[in-house]
Coordinates of C-alpha atoms in Angstrom, one line a residue:
M1 CA -79.4 39.4 -6.8
P2 CA -77.8 41.2 -9.7
R3 CA -79.3 41.0 -13.1
T4 CA -77.8 39.1 -16.0
P5 CA -74.2 40.5 -16.4
A6 CA -72.8 41.8 -19.6
P7 CA -69.8 39.4 -20.3
L8 CA -72.0 36.4 -21.3
R9 CA -75.0 37.1 -23.4
P10 CA -78.0 34.7 -22.9
A11 CA -77.7 33.0 -26.3
L12 CA -74.0 32.4 -26.0
L13 CA -74.4 31.2 -22.4
A14 CA -76.9 28.6 -23.6
I15 CA -74.5 27.3 -26.2
A16 CA -71.7 27.2 -23.6
C17 CA -73.9 25.2 -21.3
V18 CA -74.9 22.8 -24.1
V19 CA -71.3 22.0 -25.0
G20 CA -70.5 21.5 -21.3
L21 CA -67.6 23.9 -20.8
A22 CA -65.9 23.0 -24.0
G23 CA -62.9 25.3 -24.9
L24 CA -64.7 27.3 -27.6
T25 CA -63.9 30.8 -26.4
S26 CA -60.8 32.9 -26.8
P27 CA -58.4 32.9 -23.8
S28 CA -59.7 36.3 -22.7
L29 CA -63.3 35.2 -22.8
A30 CA -62.5 32.0 -21.0
Q31 CA -60.9 34.0 -18.3
E32 CA -63.9 36.3 -18.2
G33 CA -66.3 33.4 -18.1
R34 CA -64.3 31.5 -15.5
L35 CA -64.9 28.2 -17.4
P36 CA -62.0 25.8 -17.5
D37 CA -60.7 24.3 -20.7
M38 CA -61.7 20.7 -21.4
G39 CA -59.0 20.2 -24.1
S40 CA -57.3 17.6 -22.0
S41 CA -60.4 15.4 -22.3
A42 CA -60.4 15.4 -26.1
G43 CA -60.4 12.0 -27.8
R44 CA -61.9 10.1 -24.9
V45 CA -65.4 9.8 -23.4
L46 CA -65.9 11.5 -20.1
S47 CA -66.8 9.3 -17.2
P48 CA -70.1 9.9 -15.4
V49 CA -68.2 11.3 -12.5
E50 CA -66.3 13.7 -14.7
Q51 CA -69.5 14.8 -16.4
Q52 CA -71.2 15.4 -13.0
G53 CA -68.1 17.5 -12.0
Y54 CA -68.3 19.7 -15.0
G55 CA -72.0 20.2 -14.6
A56 CA -71.6 21.1 -11.0
M57 CA -68.8 23.6 -11.9
M58 CA -71.0 25.1 -14.6
L59 CA -73.8 25.7 -12.0
S60 CA -71.4 27.2 -9.5
Q61 CA -70.2 29.7 -12.1
L62 CA -73.8 30.6 -13.1
R63 CA -74.4 31.3 -9.4
H64 CA -71.2 33.3 -9.2
Y65 CA -72.3 35.7 -11.8
G66 CA -75.9 36.0 -10.5
Y67 CA -77.6 34.2 -13.4
T68 CA -79.5 31.8 -11.2
L69 CA -82.6 32.5 -9.2
E70 CA -82.1 31.0 -5.7
D71 CA -85.4 30.6 -4.1
P72 CA -86.3 27.5 -2.0
L73 CA -90.0 27.4 -3.0
I74 CA -89.2 27.7 -6.8
A75 CA -86.3 25.2 -6.4
Q76 CA -88.6 22.6 -4.7
W77 CA -91.3 23.0 -7.4
L78 CA -88.9 22.8 -10.3
Q79 CA -86.8 19.9 -8.8
G80 CA -90.0 18.0 -8.0
M81 CA -91.4 18.3 -11.5
G82 CA -88.0 17.4 -13.0
Q83 CA -87.4 14.4 -10.8
R84 CA -90.9 13.1 -11.7
L85 CA -90.0 13.3 -15.3
G86 CA -86.5 11.9 -14.9
A87 CA -87.9 8.9 -13.1
A88 CA -90.2 8.2 -16.1
S89 CA -87.4 8.6 -18.7
D90 CA -85.6 5.9 -20.5
R91 CA -82.7 6.2 -18.0
P92 CA -84.3 6.6 -14.5
E93 CA -80.9 5.9 -12.9
Q94 CA -79.5 9.1 -14.4
P95 CA -79.2 11.8 -11.7
F96 CA -80.6 15.2 -12.6
T97 CA -80.2 18.6 -11.1
F98 CA -82.7 21.3 -12.2
F99 CA -82.2 25.0 -11.5
M100 CA -83.9 28.2 -12.4
M101 CA -82.3 31.1 -14.3
R102 CA -83.3 34.7 -13.5
D103 CA -83.6 35.9 -17.1
R104 CA -87.0 36.5 -18.7
Q105 CA -86.0 35.4 -22.1
I106 CA -87.6 32.1 -23.2
N107 CA -84.8 29.6 -22.8
A108 CA -83.8 26.2 -21.4
F109 CA -80.7 24.0 -21.8
A110 CA -79.1 20.8 -20.6
T111 CA -75.4 20.3 -19.8
L112 CA -73.1 17.5 -18.7
G113 CA -74.0 15.4 -15.7
G114 CA -77.8 15.9 -16.0
Y115 CA -77.8 19.6 -15.1
V116 CA -80.8 21.2 -16.7
G117 CA -81.5 25.0 -16.5
M118 CA -84.7 26.9 -17.3
N119 CA -85.2 30.6 -17.6
A120 CA -87.9 32.3 -15.6
G121 CA -89.2 33.7 -19.0
L122 CA -90.1 30.2 -20.2
V123 CA -92.4 29.7 -17.1
L124 CA -93.9 33.1 -17.6
A125 CA -94.7 32.3 -21.2
A126 CA -96.4 29.0 -20.3
E127 CA -100.1 28.6 -19.3
S128 CA -99.8 25.3 -17.5
E129 CA -97.3 23.1 -15.7
D130 CA -97.7 20.5 -18.4
E131 CA -96.3 22.9 -20.9
V132 CA -93.2 23.6 -18.7
A133 CA -92.9 19.8 -18.2
G134 CA -92.9 19.4 -22.0
V135 CA -89.7 21.5 -22.3
L136 CA -88.1 19.7 -19.3
G137 CA -89.0 16.4 -20.9
H138 CA -87.3 17.5 -24.1
E139 CA -84.1 18.6 -22.3
I140 CA -84.1 15.4 -20.2
A141 CA -84.1 13.4 -23.5
H142 CA -81.0 15.4 -24.7
V143 CA -79.2 14.0 -21.6
T144 CA -80.5 10.4 -21.6
Q145 CA -79.6 10.1 -25.3
T146 CA -76.1 11.5 -24.7
H147 CA -76.7 14.4 -27.2
V148 CA -74.9 16.7 -24.8
L149 CA -71.9 14.5 -24.5
R150 CA -71.7 14.1 -28.3
A151 CA -71.9 17.9 -28.6
V152 CA -68.9 18.2 -26.3
E153 CA -66.9 15.8 -28.4
R154 CA -67.7 17.7 -31.6
A155 CA -66.9 21.0 -29.9
Q156 CA -63.5 19.6 -28.9
R157 CA -62.8 18.7 -32.5
D158 CA -63.9 22.1 -33.8
S159 CA -62.2 24.2 -31.1
I160 CA -58.7 24.4 -32.6
P161 CA -59.5 25.7 -36.1
I162 CA -62.1 28.1 -34.8
L163 CA -59.9 29.4 -32.1
L164 CA -57.0 29.9 -34.5
G165 CA -59.3 31.7 -36.9
M166 CA -60.6 34.0 -34.1
L167 CA -57.1 34.8 -32.9
G168 CA -56.0 35.7 -36.4
A169 CA -59.0 37.9 -36.9
I170 CA -58.3 39.7 -33.7
L171 CA -54.6 40.4 -34.7
V172 CA -55.7 41.8 -38.0
A173 CA -58.4 43.9 -36.4
Q174 CA -55.8 45.3 -33.9
K175 CA -53.5 46.3 -36.7
A176 CA -56.2 47.8 -38.8
G177 CA -57.7 49.7 -35.9
G178 CA -54.5 51.5 -35.1
G179 CA -55.2 51.5 -31.4
G180 CA -57.6 53.5 -29.3
N181 CA -61.4 53.0 -29.3
S182 CA -61.5 52.0 -32.9
S183 CA -59.1 49.1 -32.2
G184 CA -61.2 48.0 -29.3
N185 CA -64.4 48.1 -31.4
A186 CA -62.7 46.2 -34.3
T187 CA -61.4 43.6 -31.9
M188 CA -64.9 43.1 -30.4
A189 CA -66.4 42.8 -33.8
A190 CA -63.9 40.1 -34.7
V191 CA -64.6 38.2 -31.5
M192 CA -68.4 38.5 -32.0
G193 CA -68.0 37.3 -35.6
A194 CA -66.0 34.3 -34.5
Q195 CA -68.5 33.6 -31.7
G196 CA -71.3 33.7 -34.3
L197 CA -69.5 31.0 -36.3
M198 CA -69.2 28.8 -33.2
V199 CA -72.8 29.3 -32.3
Q200 CA -74.0 28.5 -35.8
R201 CA -71.9 25.3 -36.0
Q202 CA -73.3 24.2 -32.6
I203 CA -76.9 24.9 -33.7
D204 CA -76.4 23.0 -36.9
Y205 CA -75.2 20.0 -34.9
T206 CA -77.9 20.0 -32.3
R207 CA -80.8 20.3 -34.8
S208 CA -80.2 16.7 -35.8
N209 CA -81.2 15.6 -32.3
E210 CA -84.4 17.6 -31.9
S211 CA -86.8 15.0 -33.4
E212 CA -85.5 12.3 -31.1
A213 CA -85.7 14.5 -28.1
D214 CA -89.3 15.5 -29.0
R215 CA -90.3 11.9 -29.4
L216 CA -88.8 10.7 -26.2
G217 CA -89.9 13.8 -24.3
I218 CA -93.5 13.2 -25.3
R219 CA -93.3 9.6 -24.1
T220 CA -91.8 10.8 -20.8
L221 CA -94.7 13.2 -20.4
A222 CA -97.2 10.5 -20.8
R223 CA -95.4 8.1 -18.5
S224 CA -95.2 10.7 -15.7
G225 CA -98.8 11.7 -15.9
Y226 CA -98.5 15.0 -17.8
D227 CA -100.4 15.8 -20.9
P228 CA -98.3 14.6 -23.9
K229 CA -100.1 17.2 -26.1
A230 CA -98.6 20.0 -24.0
M231 CA -95.2 20.0 -25.8
A232 CA -96.9 20.9 -29.1
V233 CA -98.9 23.6 -27.3
M234 CA -95.7 25.1 -25.9
F235 CA -94.1 25.0 -29.3
E236 CA -97.1 26.9 -30.7
R237 CA -96.6 29.6 -28.1
M238 CA -92.9 29.9 -29.0
Q239 CA -93.8 30.1 -32.7
A240 CA -96.3 32.9 -31.9
A241 CA -93.6 34.7 -29.9
T242 CA -91.3 34.5 -32.9
R243 CA -93.9 36.2 -35.2
V244 CA -94.8 38.9 -32.7
N245 CA -91.2 39.7 -31.6
R246 CA -89.6 40.2 -34.9
G247 CA -87.8 43.4 -35.2
S248 CA -85.8 45.2 -32.5
E249 CA -83.2 43.6 -30.2
E250 CA -85.6 44.2 -27.3
N251 CA -88.2 42.1 -28.9
R252 CA -86.0 39.5 -30.6
A253 CA -87.0 35.9 -31.0
P254 CA -86.7 33.7 -27.8
D255 CA -83.2 32.4 -27.3
Y256 CA -84.6 28.9 -27.0
L257 CA -85.6 29.0 -30.7
L258 CA -82.0 29.6 -31.7
T259 CA -81.0 26.1 -30.6
H260 CA -84.5 24.5 -30.8
P261 CA -86.1 26.0 -34.0
V262 CA -89.9 25.5 -34.0
T263 CA -91.5 25.0 -37.4
T264 CA -95.0 24.2 -38.4
V265 CA -93.8 20.7 -39.4
R266 CA -92.3 20.1 -36.0
I267 CA -95.5 21.2 -34.3
A268 CA -97.6 18.9 -36.5
E269 CA -95.2 16.0 -35.8
A270 CA -95.4 16.6 -32.0
K271 CA -99.2 16.6 -32.2
E272 CA -99.3 13.4 -34.2
R273 CA -96.9 11.7 -31.8
A274 CA -98.9 12.8 -28.8
S275 CA -102.1 11.4 -30.3
R276 CA -100.4 8.0 -30.6
V277 CA -99.2 7.9 -27.0
E278 CA -101.4 5.7 -24.9
V279 CA -102.2 7.5 -21.6
T280 CA -103.9 5.5 -18.8
P281 CA -106.3 7.7 -17.0
F282 CA -105.6 7.9 -13.3
S283 CA -106.2 10.3 -10.5
K284 CA -104.2 11.6 -7.5
G285 CA -103.3 8.7 -5.3
A286 CA -104.0 6.0 -7.9
F287 CA -101.4 3.5 -9.0
A288 CA -100.2 2.6 -12.5
R289 CA -97.9 -0.1 -13.8
S290 CA -94.5 1.0 -14.9
D291 CA -93.8 0.7 -18.6
N292 CA -90.1 1.4 -18.3
P293 CA -88.2 -0.5 -21.0
L294 CA -85.3 -1.1 -18.7
L295 CA -87.3 -3.3 -16.4
P296 CA -87.5 -7.1 -17.2
G297 CA -90.6 -8.0 -19.1
N298 CA -91.8 -10.4 -16.3
L299 CA -91.3 -7.8 -13.6
Q300 CA -94.3 -5.6 -12.9
V301 CA -93.9 -2.8 -10.4
E302 CA -96.7 -0.8 -9.0
I303 CA -95.8 2.9 -8.7
A304 CA -97.8 5.7 -7.2
R305 CA -98.5 8.4 -9.8
T306 CA -100.2 11.8 -9.7
G307 CA -102.2 12.9 -12.7
G308 CA -101.6 16.3 -14.2
G309 CA -99.6 19.1 -12.6
T310 CA -98.8 19.6 -8.9
G311 CA -101.4 22.4 -8.6
E312 CA -98.6 24.9 -7.8
F313 CA -97.9 26.2 -11.2
D314 CA -99.9 29.5 -10.9
W315 CA -98.2 30.3 -7.6
A316 CA -94.8 29.4 -9.0
R317 CA -95.3 31.5 -12.1
E318 CA -96.3 34.6 -10.2
R319 CA -93.6 34.2 -7.6
L320 CA -91.1 34.0 -10.5
R321 CA -92.6 37.2 -12.0
A322 CA -92.0 39.0 -8.8
L323 CA -88.5 37.7 -8.2
S324 CA -87.2 38.0 -11.8
A325 CA -88.2 41.7 -12.2
N326 CA -85.3 44.2 -12.3
T327 CA -86.4 45.6 -8.9
P328 CA -89.3 45.0 -6.4
K329 CA -90.8 48.3 -7.4
A330 CA -90.8 47.3 -11.0
A331 CA -92.6 44.1 -10.1
I332 CA -95.2 46.1 -8.1
A333 CA -95.7 48.4 -11.1
E334 CA -96.2 45.3 -13.3
Y335 CA -99.0 44.1 -11.1
E336 CA -100.5 47.5 -10.9
Q337 CA -100.6 47.5 -14.7
F338 CA -102.4 44.1 -14.6
G339 CA -104.9 45.6 -12.2
R340 CA -105.8 48.4 -14.6
H341 CA -106.9 45.8 -17.2
G342 CA -109.1 43.8 -14.8
K343 CA -109.2 42.3 -11.3
L344 CA -106.1 40.4 -10.2
T345 CA -106.4 36.7 -10.0
D346 CA -105.6 35.0 -6.6
A347 CA -102.2 34.0 -8.0
Q348 CA -101.4 37.5 -9.2
R349 CA -102.4 38.9 -5.8
Y350 CA -99.9 36.4 -4.3
G351 CA -97.2 37.6 -6.7
L352 CA -97.9 41.2 -5.8
A353 CA -97.5 40.3 -2.1
V354 CA -94.2 38.6 -2.9
A355 CA -93.0 41.8 -4.6
Q356 CA -94.2 43.9 -1.6
L357 CA -92.2 41.6 0.7
Q358 CA -89.1 42.0 -1.4
D359 CA -89.7 45.8 -1.1
G360 CA -89.9 45.6 2.7
Q361 CA -93.6 46.4 2.7
G362 CA -94.7 43.8 5.3
A363 CA -98.0 45.5 6.3
A364 CA -99.0 46.0 2.7
A365 CA -98.3 42.4 1.9
Q366 CA -100.5 41.3 4.8
M367 CA -103.4 43.4 3.4
T368 CA -102.8 41.9 -0.1
L369 CA -102.7 38.3 1.2
A370 CA -105.6 38.5 3.7
P371 CA -108.4 38.0 1.1
L372 CA -106.7 34.8 -0.1
L373 CA -106.7 33.0 3.2
P374 CA -110.3 31.8 3.3
A375 CA -110.0 30.0 0.0
H376 CA -106.4 28.8 0.4
S377 CA -106.1 28.3 4.1
G378 CA -104.0 25.1 3.7
D379 CA -101.7 26.3 0.9
R380 CA -98.1 26.5 2.0
W381 CA -97.3 29.2 -0.6
I382 CA -99.9 31.5 0.9
Q383 CA -99.3 30.6 4.5
L384 CA -95.5 31.0 4.1
A385 CA -95.9 34.4 2.5
M386 CA -98.3 35.5 5.3
A387 CA -95.9 34.3 8.0
E388 CA -93.1 36.3 6.4
A389 CA -95.4 39.3 6.1
H390 CA -96.1 39.2 9.8
A391 CA -92.3 39.2 10.5
R392 CA -91.6 42.0 8.1
A393 CA -94.4 44.1 9.7
G394 CA -92.8 43.6 13.1
D395 CA -95.2 41.1 14.5
R396 CA -92.7 38.4 15.7
A397 CA -95.2 36.6 17.8
G398 CA -97.7 36.3 15.0
A399 CA -94.9 35.2 12.6
D400 CA -93.6 32.5 15.0
E401 CA -97.1 31.1 15.5
R402 CA -97.7 30.8 11.8
F403 CA -94.3 29.3 11.1
A404 CA -94.6 26.9 14.0
Q405 CA -97.9 25.6 12.6
L406 CA -96.4 25.2 9.1
H407 CA -93.3 23.5 10.4
A408 CA -95.4 21.1 12.5
R409 CA -97.4 20.2 9.4
L410 CA -94.3 20.1 7.0
P411 CA -91.3 19.3 9.2
N412 CA -89.0 18.4 6.3
D413 CA -90.0 21.2 4.0
R414 CA -86.9 23.1 3.0
A415 CA -88.6 26.3 2.0
V416 CA -90.4 26.6 5.4
A417 CA -87.2 25.8 7.3
I418 CA -85.0 28.2 5.4
T419 CA -87.4 31.1 5.5
W420 CA -88.2 30.7 9.2
A421 CA -84.5 30.3 10.1
K422 CA -83.5 33.3 8.0
L423 CA -86.0 35.5 9.8
L424 CA -85.0 34.1 13.2
S425 CA -81.3 34.9 12.4
E426 CA -82.1 38.5 11.6
R427 CA -83.0 38.9 15.3
N428 CA -79.3 38.6 16.0
N429 CA -79.4 36.9 19.4
A430 CA -78.3 33.5 20.7
E431 CA -81.7 32.2 21.5
A432 CA -83.0 32.9 18.0
G433 CA -79.8 31.3 16.6
R434 CA -80.3 28.1 18.6
K435 CA -84.0 28.0 17.5
A436 CA -82.9 28.3 13.8
L437 CA -80.4 25.5 14.2
D438 CA -83.1 23.2 15.7
I439 CA -85.1 23.9 12.5
L440 CA -82.2 23.5 10.1
R441 CA -80.2 20.5 11.4
P442 CA -82.7 17.8 10.3
L443 CA -82.2 18.9 6.7
L444 CA -78.4 18.9 6.7
G445 CA -78.2 15.6 4.9
S446 CA -80.5 16.6 2.0
A447 CA -79.7 20.3 1.7
G448 CA -75.9 20.3 1.9
T449 CA -75.4 21.3 -1.7
D450 CA -77.9 24.3 -1.4
P451 CA -75.9 27.5 -1.0
S452 CA -79.0 29.3 0.4
F453 CA -79.2 26.7 3.1
Q454 CA -75.5 26.9 3.9
Q455 CA -75.7 30.6 4.2
V456 CA -78.6 30.6 6.6
F457 CA -77.0 27.7 8.6
A458 CA -73.8 29.6 8.9
R459 CA -75.5 32.7 10.2
A460 CA -77.5 30.7 12.7
N461 CA -74.3 29.0 14.1
E462 CA -72.6 32.4 14.2
I463 CA -75.2 34.1 16.4
A464 CA -75.7 30.9 18.5
G465 CA -72.0 31.0 19.5
D466 CA -70.4 28.3 17.3
P467 CA -67.9 30.1 15.1
V468 CA -66.3 26.9 13.9
R469 CA -69.5 25.4 12.4
A470 CA -70.3 28.9 11.1
G471 CA -66.9 29.1 9.3
E472 CA -67.4 25.7 7.7
A473 CA -70.8 26.6 6.4
Y474 CA -69.7 30.0 5.1
A475 CA -66.9 28.3 3.3
E476 CA -69.2 25.7 1.8
A477 CA -71.6 28.5 0.6
E478 CA -68.6 30.2 -1.1
Y479 CA -67.6 27.0 -2.8
L480 CA -71.2 26.3 -4.1
N481 CA -71.4 29.9 -5.3
G482 CA -68.3 29.6 -7.5
N483 CA -65.6 30.9 -5.2
P484 CA -63.5 27.9 -4.4
E485 CA -60.3 29.9 -3.7
R486 CA -62.2 32.0 -1.2
A487 CA -63.6 28.8 0.4
L488 CA -60.2 27.3 0.6
L489 CA -58.8 30.4 2.2
Q490 CA -61.5 30.5 4.8
L491 CA -61.0 26.8 5.7
N492 CA -57.2 27.2 6.0
T493 CA -57.8 30.1 8.3
L494 CA -60.3 28.2 10.3
R495 CA -57.9 25.3 10.7
K496 CA -55.5 27.5 12.6
R497 CA -57.9 28.0 15.5
P498 CA -56.5 26.6 18.7
D499 CA -59.9 25.5 20.0
L500 CA -60.7 22.9 17.3
D501 CA -61.5 19.5 18.6
Y502 CA -60.5 16.3 16.8
Y503 CA -63.8 15.9 14.9
A504 CA -63.9 19.6 13.6
R505 CA -60.2 19.3 12.5
A506 CA -61.0 16.1 10.6
R507 CA -64.0 17.7 8.9
I508 CA -62.0 20.7 7.8
D509 CA -59.0 18.7 6.6
A510 CA -61.3 16.5 4.5
R511 CA -63.0 19.5 2.9
I512 CA -59.6 21.2 2.2
A513 CA -58.4 18.0 0.5
A514 CA -61.6 17.9 -1.6
I515 CA -61.5 21.5 -2.7
T516 CA -57.7 21.9 -3.3
P517 CA -57.6 20.0 -6.6
T518 CA -60.4 22.3 -8.0
V519 CA -58.5 25.4 -7.0
E520 CA -55.2 24.1 -8.4
E521 CA -56.9 23.3 -11.7
L522 CA -58.5 26.8 -11.9
R523 CA -55.1 28.4 -11.1
R524 CA -53.5 26.3 -13.8
Q525 CA -56.1 27.6 -16.3
G526 CA -55.4 31.2 -15.1
I527 CA -58.8 31.6 -13.5
R528 CA -59.0 33.3 -10.2
D529 CA -61.7 34.6 -7.9
M530 CA -62.8 38.1 -8.7
D531 CA -61.7 39.6 -5.4
E532 CA -58.2 38.2 -5.9
E533 CA -58.2 39.5 -9.5
R534 CA -59.0 43.0 -8.2
Q535 CA -56.2 42.8 -5.6
A536 CA -53.8 41.6 -8.3
R537 CA -54.6 44.7 -10.4
G538 CA -54.3 47.0 -7.4
N539 CA -58.0 48.0 -7.5

């Protein structure tokens, strides 16, 4: 996956996400960012369906530019933690989608429709799952208290005067620069200055909601079984990062602190609130009564709860370290540096093995993982990595045996299914394709919106000899990855096949009807897929 691209800097991206695609950028930047104008929604409250649509579009654009980190193990861990918190929030009926960003800056944000993003850097900075949950709980509160929707409404009110001011500054800069490079630099300075004003106005607005999000986030932590004191601990880590990182652009303060300023007072308030939250001790498998205020007072519901974290944090953090590095070799070098300062922990050895797998070093990954097996024989993170290591080292029989055991134990585990099916599809024969489809089909209902799943499902159908199903899945992957025009083109081409049966034609027609309005709206906004843009320019 490519690293964070230049057009949208992390801090500005976070603000764009918070305001939910509001039309705050200039026309050229809106085109570059591929985010549609929401001006037509000004003056009215967006419906839940509209909010979900804008959130989904934001996620697809983040995927399009390579900001997101698409990994089934990480996605399951983050989504599981997030859903546990969301179910314990003041609005358990609110749907949430949690996704991981590739960037190593400390940042997290919420946008319309319950879409919550978290940077890999925030997980790398944490020391426990409870601390990560503290940030997620805070962002969940921004959604449940409609802070995000209110920010959109404010952004819509502010967009016209700010946009006019920016355009005026650009015109003045163009005339003053006299053309050439100086003109371009002056224009960029004007744009960045106007963007700075937009960012500051948004920060000033969102700060008024921070106290409420902290209070409700702490309560959500306690309800879901996480340590309510963890939010204050994470704030302290952020504050320490601010003090250490003052100075150069390389070591600037975490982006999260731009919209979520951490002060000594705020930390003290978080600690005080956490001390007043009543936490009922319970252990894994125990039951606790729901204290959700939305339930009638005379209704008591027994809900299963798991105390503390999932036990997967250390594996998740090191996997993120390996996958978020600029290159696999850079990740390996990072672990070698750790090794020079002391023996690697089991989790760090796992992270090194993941980096080696990314670098194509299957045999080396086997050697790295082997010492971990006795102590972690039942851990799926380790077992899945070892199965993949066997495959990368050329031991197909050993890989299939390990995958078969994992799949028998965890038949509905998406990470196991996708990883095994992907490796099977790389064999490029019909038998392997049919085996991959047997593994993937049971997950179609739950994994349909996962572009990684659709991509693997498409390839499996392709080599198994079903080009129609393969074409449908490839088109769906394009749509989910922010390329709706390309998806529509593929579906229209697929529809012309003479061998389509009634059911396939009906599926394709229905999907064309669903995607066409999105494409038409993007075209109306002047936003096109990058490949078509290049063709239009003759590149």
